[in-house]
PDB file of C-alpha atoms in Angstrom:
ATOM      1  CA  MET O 275      -1.568   7.740   4.757  1.00 91.00           C
ATOM      2  CA  ILE O 276       0.041   4.419   3.907  1.00 93.00           C
ATOM      3  CA  ILE O 277       3.631   4.409   5.221  1.00 97.00           C
ATOM      4  CA  GLY O 278       3.832   7.601   7.260  1.00 98.00           C
ATOM      5  CA  HIS O 279       2.330   6.545  10.592  1.00 98.00           C
ATOM      6  CA  ALA O 280       5.341   4.723  12.058  1.00 98.00           C
ATOM      7  CA  PRO O 281       7.843   7.526  11.436  1.00 98.00           C
ATOM      8  CA  SER O 282       5.324  10.110  12.674  1.00 98.00           C
ATOM      9  CA  GLY O 283       5.053   8.254  15.982  1.00 98.00           C
ATOM     10  CA  TYR O 284       8.823   8.092  16.249  1.00 98.00           C
ATOM     11  CA  ILE O 285       9.200  11.809  15.478  1.00 98.00           C
ATOM     12  CA  MET O 286       6.533  12.695  18.028  1.00 98.00           C
ATOM     13  CA  ALA O 287       8.182  10.567  20.728  1.00 97.00           C
ATOM     14  CA  SER O 288      11.590  12.043  19.898  1.00 96.00           C
ATOM     15  CA  LEU O 289      10.287  15.589  20.166  1.00 95.00           C
ATOM     16  CA  LEU O 290       8.753  14.824  23.572  1.00 95.00           C
ATOM     17  CA  ARG O 291      11.659  12.737  24.872  1.00 93.00           C
ATOM     18  CA  GLY O 292      13.054  15.625  26.935  1.00 91.00           C
ATOM     19  CA  LYS O 293       9.731  16.191  28.685  1.00 92.00           C
ATOM     20  CA  PHE O 294       9.778  12.625  30.011  1.00 90.00           C
ATOM     21  CA  SER O 295      13.550  12.109  30.379  1.00 86.00           C
ATOM     22  CA  ALA O 296      13.410  12.193  34.193  1.00 84.00           C
ATOM     23  CA  ARG O 297      11.176   9.111  34.152  1.00 86.00           C
ATOM     24  CA  GLY O 298      13.838   6.916  32.526  1.00 85.00           C
ATOM     25  CA  ILE O 299      11.693   5.673  29.658  1.00 90.00           C
ATOM     26  CA  SER O 300      13.547   6.971  26.616  1.00 85.00           C
ATOM     27  CA  ALA O 301      13.603   3.738  24.585  1.00 85.00           C
ATOM     28  CA  GLN O 302      10.104   2.693  25.623  1.00 95.00           C
ATOM     29  CA  LEU O 303       8.774   6.128  24.698  1.00 95.00           C
ATOM     30  CA  SER O 304       9.743   5.652  21.047  1.00 95.00           C
ATOM     31  CA  ILE O 305       8.317   2.135  20.903  1.00 97.00           C
ATOM     32  CA  VAL O 306       5.030   3.187  22.490  1.00 98.00           C
ATOM     33  CA  GLY O 307       4.829   6.308  20.305  1.00 98.00           C
ATOM     34  CA  VAL O 308       5.172   4.192  17.156  1.00 98.00           C
ATOM     35  CA  ALA O 309       2.719   1.593  18.509  1.00 98.00           C
ATOM     36  CA  GLY O 310       0.147   4.302  19.228  1.00 98.00           C
ATOM     37  CA  ALA O 311       0.612   5.825  15.787  1.00 98.00           C
ATOM     38  CA  LEU O 312      -0.049   2.412  14.228  1.00 98.00           C
ATOM     39  CA  ALA O 313      -2.820   1.290  16.613  1.00 98.00           C
ATOM     40  CA  PRO O 314      -5.862   2.634  14.738  1.00 98.00           C
ATOM     41  CA  ASP O 315      -4.909   0.531  11.708  1.00 97.00           C
ATOM     42  CA  LEU O 316      -5.172  -2.698  13.704  1.00 97.00           C
ATOM     43  CA  ASP O 317      -8.774  -2.564  12.525  1.00 96.00           C
ATOM     44  CA  MET O 318      -7.436  -3.770   9.176  1.00 96.00           C
ATOM     45  CA  LEU O 319      -7.422  -7.278  10.668  1.00 95.00           C
ATOM     46  CA  TYR O 320     -11.166  -7.042  11.236  1.00 95.00           C
ATOM     47  CA  PHE O 321     -11.624  -5.334   7.862  1.00 95.00           C
ATOM     48  CA  HIS O 322     -10.022  -8.243   5.996  1.00 94.00           C
ATOM     49  CA  LEU O 323     -10.786 -11.248   8.211  1.00 95.00           C
ATOM     50  CA  ALA O 324     -14.275 -10.577   9.579  1.00 95.00           C
ATOM     51  CA  ASP O 325     -15.909  -7.738   7.643  1.00 94.00           C
ATOM     52  CA  HIS O 326     -14.609  -9.007   4.293  1.00 93.00           C
ATOM     53  CA  ARG O 327     -13.994  -5.413   3.149  1.00 91.00           C
ATOM     54  CA  GLN O 328     -17.695  -4.517   3.312  1.00 95.00           C
ATOM     55  CA  HIS O 329     -17.183  -1.152   5.049  1.00 94.00           C
ATOM     56  CA  HIS O 330     -14.443   1.462   4.916  1.00 93.00           C
ATOM     57  CA  HIS O 331     -12.137   0.718   7.846  1.00 95.00           C
ATOM     58  CA  HIS O 332     -12.263   4.376   8.865  1.00 96.00           C
ATOM     59  CA  THR O 333     -15.925   3.801   9.845  1.00 96.00           C
ATOM     60  CA  TYR O 334     -14.853   1.508  12.699  1.00 97.00           C
ATOM     61  CA  PRO O 335     -14.642   2.968  16.232  1.00 97.00           C
ATOM     62  CA  SER O 336     -10.856   2.543  16.209  1.00 97.00           C
ATOM     63  CA  HIS O 337     -10.762   5.417  13.697  1.00 98.00           C
ATOM     64  CA  PHE O 338     -13.294   7.653  15.460  1.00 98.00           C
ATOM     65  CA  PRO O 339     -11.661  10.886  16.602  1.00 98.00           C
ATOM     66  CA  ILE O 340     -13.922  10.959  19.669  1.00 98.00           C
ATOM     67  CA  VAL O 341     -12.421   7.655  20.835  1.00 98.00           C
ATOM     68  CA  TRP O 342      -8.850   8.921  20.569  1.00 98.00           C
ATOM     69  CA  LEU O 343      -9.725  12.324  22.017  1.00 98.00           C
ATOM     70  CA  SER O 344     -11.383  10.616  25.009  1.00 98.00           C
ATOM     71  CA  LEU O 345      -8.373   8.356  25.512  1.00 98.00           C
ATOM     72  CA  LEU O 346      -6.033  11.334  25.192  1.00 98.00           C
ATOM     73  CA  ILE O 347      -7.982  13.327  27.777  1.00 98.00           C
ATOM     74  CA  ALA O 348      -8.069  10.371  30.186  1.00 98.00           C
ATOM     75  CA  SER O 349      -4.351   9.656  29.766  1.00 98.00           C
ATOM     76  CA  SER O 350      -3.555  13.344  30.142  1.00 98.00           C
ATOM     77  CA  ALA O 351      -5.466  13.442  33.423  1.00 98.00           C
ATOM     78  CA  TYR O 352      -3.656  10.277  34.539  1.00 97.00           C
ATOM     79  CA  LEU O 353      -0.343  11.925  33.636  1.00 96.00           C
ATOM     80  CA  ARG O 354      -1.165  15.107  35.582  1.00 96.00           C
ATOM     81  CA  LEU O 355      -2.194  13.119  38.658  1.00 97.00           C
ATOM     82  CA  ASN O 356       0.889  10.878  38.521  1.00 94.00           C
ATOM     83  CA  LYS O 357       3.744  13.248  37.753  1.00 89.00           C
ATOM     84  CA  THR O 358       6.485  10.598  38.113  1.00 91.00           C
ATOM     85  CA  SER O 359       4.651   7.538  36.775  1.00 93.00           C
ATOM     86  CA  LYS O 360       6.245   5.783  33.812  1.00 95.00           C
ATOM     87  CA  THR O 361       2.948   4.103  32.981  1.00 96.00           C
ATOM     88  CA  ALA O 362       1.131   7.431  32.843  1.00 96.00           C
ATOM     89  CA  ALA O 363       3.723   8.869  30.457  1.00 96.00           C
ATOM     90  CA  LEU O 364       3.601   5.793  28.219  1.00 97.00           C
ATOM     91  CA  ALA O 365      -0.216   5.761  28.189  1.00 98.00           C
ATOM     92  CA  PHE O 366      -0.224   9.435  27.218  1.00 98.00           C
ATOM     93  CA  MET O 367       2.334   8.814  24.440  1.00 98.00           C
ATOM     94  CA  PHE O 368       0.300   5.897  23.078  1.00 98.00           C
ATOM     95  CA  CYS O 369      -2.908   7.955  22.986  1.00 98.00           C
ATOM     96  CA  LEU O 370      -1.099  10.917  21.469  1.00 98.00           C
ATOM     97  CA  GLY O 371       0.215   8.592  18.727  1.00 98.00           C
ATOM     98  CA  GLY O 372      -3.300   7.321  17.999  1.00 98.00           C
ATOM     99  CA  SER O 373      -4.590  10.882  17.827  1.00 98.00           C
ATOM    100  CA  LEU O 374      -1.774  11.852  15.480  1.00 98.00           C
ATOM    101  CA  HIS O 375      -2.740   8.913  13.246  1.00 98.00           C
ATOM    102  CA  ILE O 376      -6.283  10.268  12.895  1.00 98.00           C
ATOM    103  CA  VAL O 377      -5.036  13.776  12.068  1.00 98.00           C
ATOM    104  CA  LEU O 378      -2.613  12.453   9.439  1.00 98.00           C
ATOM    105  CA  ASP O 379      -5.301  10.235   7.901  1.00 97.00           C
ATOM    106  CA  SER O 380      -7.394  13.382   7.426  1.00 97.00           C
ATOM    107  CA  ILE O 381      -4.991  14.723   4.803  1.00 97.00           C
ATOM    108  CA  VAL O 382      -6.106  12.382   2.018  1.00 96.00           C
ATOM    109  CA  GLY O 383      -8.244   9.804   3.813  1.00 93.00           C
ATOM    110  CA  ASP O 384     -11.882  10.073   4.758  1.00 95.00           C
ATOM    111  CA  ILE O 385     -12.277  10.498   8.514  1.00 97.00           C
ATOM    112  CA  TRP O 386     -15.661  10.549  10.202  1.00 97.00           C
ATOM    113  CA  TRP O 387     -14.791  13.451  12.525  1.00 98.00           C
ATOM    114  CA  PHE O 388     -18.222  13.608  14.148  1.00 97.00           C
ATOM    115  CA  ALA O 389     -18.894   9.867  14.376  1.00 97.00           C
ATOM    116  CA  PRO O 390     -20.950   8.331  15.797  1.00 96.00           C
ATOM    117  CA  PHE O 391     -23.200  11.428  15.822  1.00 97.00           C
ATOM    118  CA  LEU O 392     -22.928  12.330  12.135  1.00 96.00           C
ATOM    119  CA  ASP O 393     -22.403   9.835   9.315  1.00 96.00           C
ATOM    120  CA  ARG O 394     -20.295  12.077   7.102  1.00 97.00           C
ATOM    121  CA  SER O 395     -16.602  11.880   6.296  1.00 96.00           C
ATOM    122  CA  PHE O 396     -14.183  14.754   5.898  1.00 96.00           C
ATOM    123  CA  THR O 397     -10.850  14.955   4.108  1.00 96.00           C
ATOM    124  CA  LEU O 398      -8.534  17.810   3.193  1.00 97.00           C
ATOM    125  CA  PHE O 399      -7.553  16.525  -0.254  1.00 97.00           C
ATOM    126  CA  THR O 400      -8.993  13.907  -2.569  1.00 96.00           C
ATOM    127  CA  VAL O 401      -6.891  11.270  -4.275  1.00 96.00           C
ATOM    128  CA  PRO O 402      -8.426  10.659  -7.717  1.00 96.00           C
ATOM    129  CA  ALA O 403      -8.901   7.032  -8.726  1.00 95.00           C
ATOM    130  CA  LEU O 404      -6.819   6.924 -11.896  1.00 97.00           C
ATOM    131  CA  TYR O 405      -4.792   3.714 -11.583  1.00 97.00           C
ATOM    132  CA  GLN O 406      -5.144   0.048 -10.796  1.00 96.00           C
ATOM    133  CA  PRO O 407      -4.400  -1.363  -8.260  1.00 94.00           C
ATOM    134  CA  TRP O 408      -5.894   1.178  -5.837  1.00 92.00           C
ATOM    135  CA  TRP O 409      -2.667   1.823  -3.907  1.00 93.00           C
ATOM    136  CA  LEU O 410      -0.953   3.260  -7.003  1.00 96.00           C
ATOM    137  CA  ASN O 411      -3.315   6.226  -6.721  1.00 96.00           C
ATOM    138  CA  PHE O 412      -1.834   7.032  -3.313  1.00 95.00           C
ATOM    139  CA  ILE O 413       1.796   6.349  -4.203  1.00 96.00           C
ATOM    140  CA  LEU O 414       1.597   8.532  -7.318  1.00 97.00           C
ATOM    141  CA  HIS O 415      -0.249  11.342  -5.520  1.00 97.00           C
ATOM    142  CA  TRP O 416       1.715  14.375  -4.262  1.00 97.00           C
ATOM    143  CA  SER O 417       0.747  13.536  -0.672  1.00 97.00           C
ATOM    144  CA  PHE O 418       3.010  10.483  -0.759  1.00 98.00           C
ATOM    145  CA  ALA O 419       5.942  12.918  -0.764  1.00 98.00           C
ATOM    146  CA  LEU O 420       4.791  13.980   2.728  1.00 98.00           C
ATOM    147  CA  GLU O 421       5.019  10.372   3.859  1.00 98.00           C
ATOM    148  CA  LEU O 422       8.511  10.025   2.418  1.00 98.00           C
ATOM    149  CA  ALA O 423       9.473  13.287   4.129  1.00 98.00           C
ATOM    150  CA  LEU O 424       8.357  11.810   7.461  1.00 98.00           C
ATOM    151  CA  TRP O 425      10.695   8.856   6.886  1.00 98.00           C
ATOM    152  CA  VAL O 426      13.592  11.177   6.032  1.00 97.00           C
ATOM    153  CA  TRP O 427      12.921  13.314   9.113  1.00 97.00           C
ATOM    154  CA  ALA O 428      12.717  10.218  11.341  1.00 98.00           C
ATOM    155  CA  LEU O 429      15.980   8.921   9.880  1.00 97.00           C
ATOM    156  CA  PHE O 430      17.726  12.220  10.598  1.00 96.00           C
ATOM    157  CA  ILE O 431      16.483  12.138  14.186  1.00 96.00           C
ATOM    158  CA  TYR O 432      17.550   8.521  14.583  1.00 94.00           C
ATOM    159  CA  ARG O 433      21.016   9.168  13.164  1.00 93.00           C
ATOM    160  CA  GLY O 434      21.393  12.208  15.428  1.00 90.00           C
ATOM    161  CA  PHE O 435      20.472  10.255  18.555  1.00 69.00           C
ATOM    162  CA  LYS O 436      22.800   7.397  17.615  1.00 64.00           C
ATOM    163  CA  ARG O 437      25.780   9.743  17.497  1.00 64.00           C
ATOM    164  CA  ASN O 438      25.089  11.062  21.007  1.00 55.00           C
TER     165      ASN O 438
END
């Protein structure tokens, strides 16, 4: 997934906005949802600046499902124990966004679902390497339509909330 993470975080936050409306964090919820959905890709800084593209960035702990599942469980427990806490709701939203990122990357990106215990990646669909530069393979693949659909859906939600 190249451009679909930000709108997915926004959609997720919008769908859960009602659940947290009593906490008065509507605007922050969307920002934190998008930030969480983008967070695993912060490893791209390390990938380019320190690792010099030696390893697939999905092999870094920031893309390990166990990391995001652990954070999601911890933030969920924090949320259950603090039923009125804004921080608990925002932490949960951030971790949910990071978890969503990993699930979406699994569509056409290799994800090491059992890392660090098993060094094997899994993906639902493979993007064949037919074009140069590499990113053309993803943009010309059918899965890119899913990413565009996420943007359209997010725009519809945004326009709907603006009218209210």
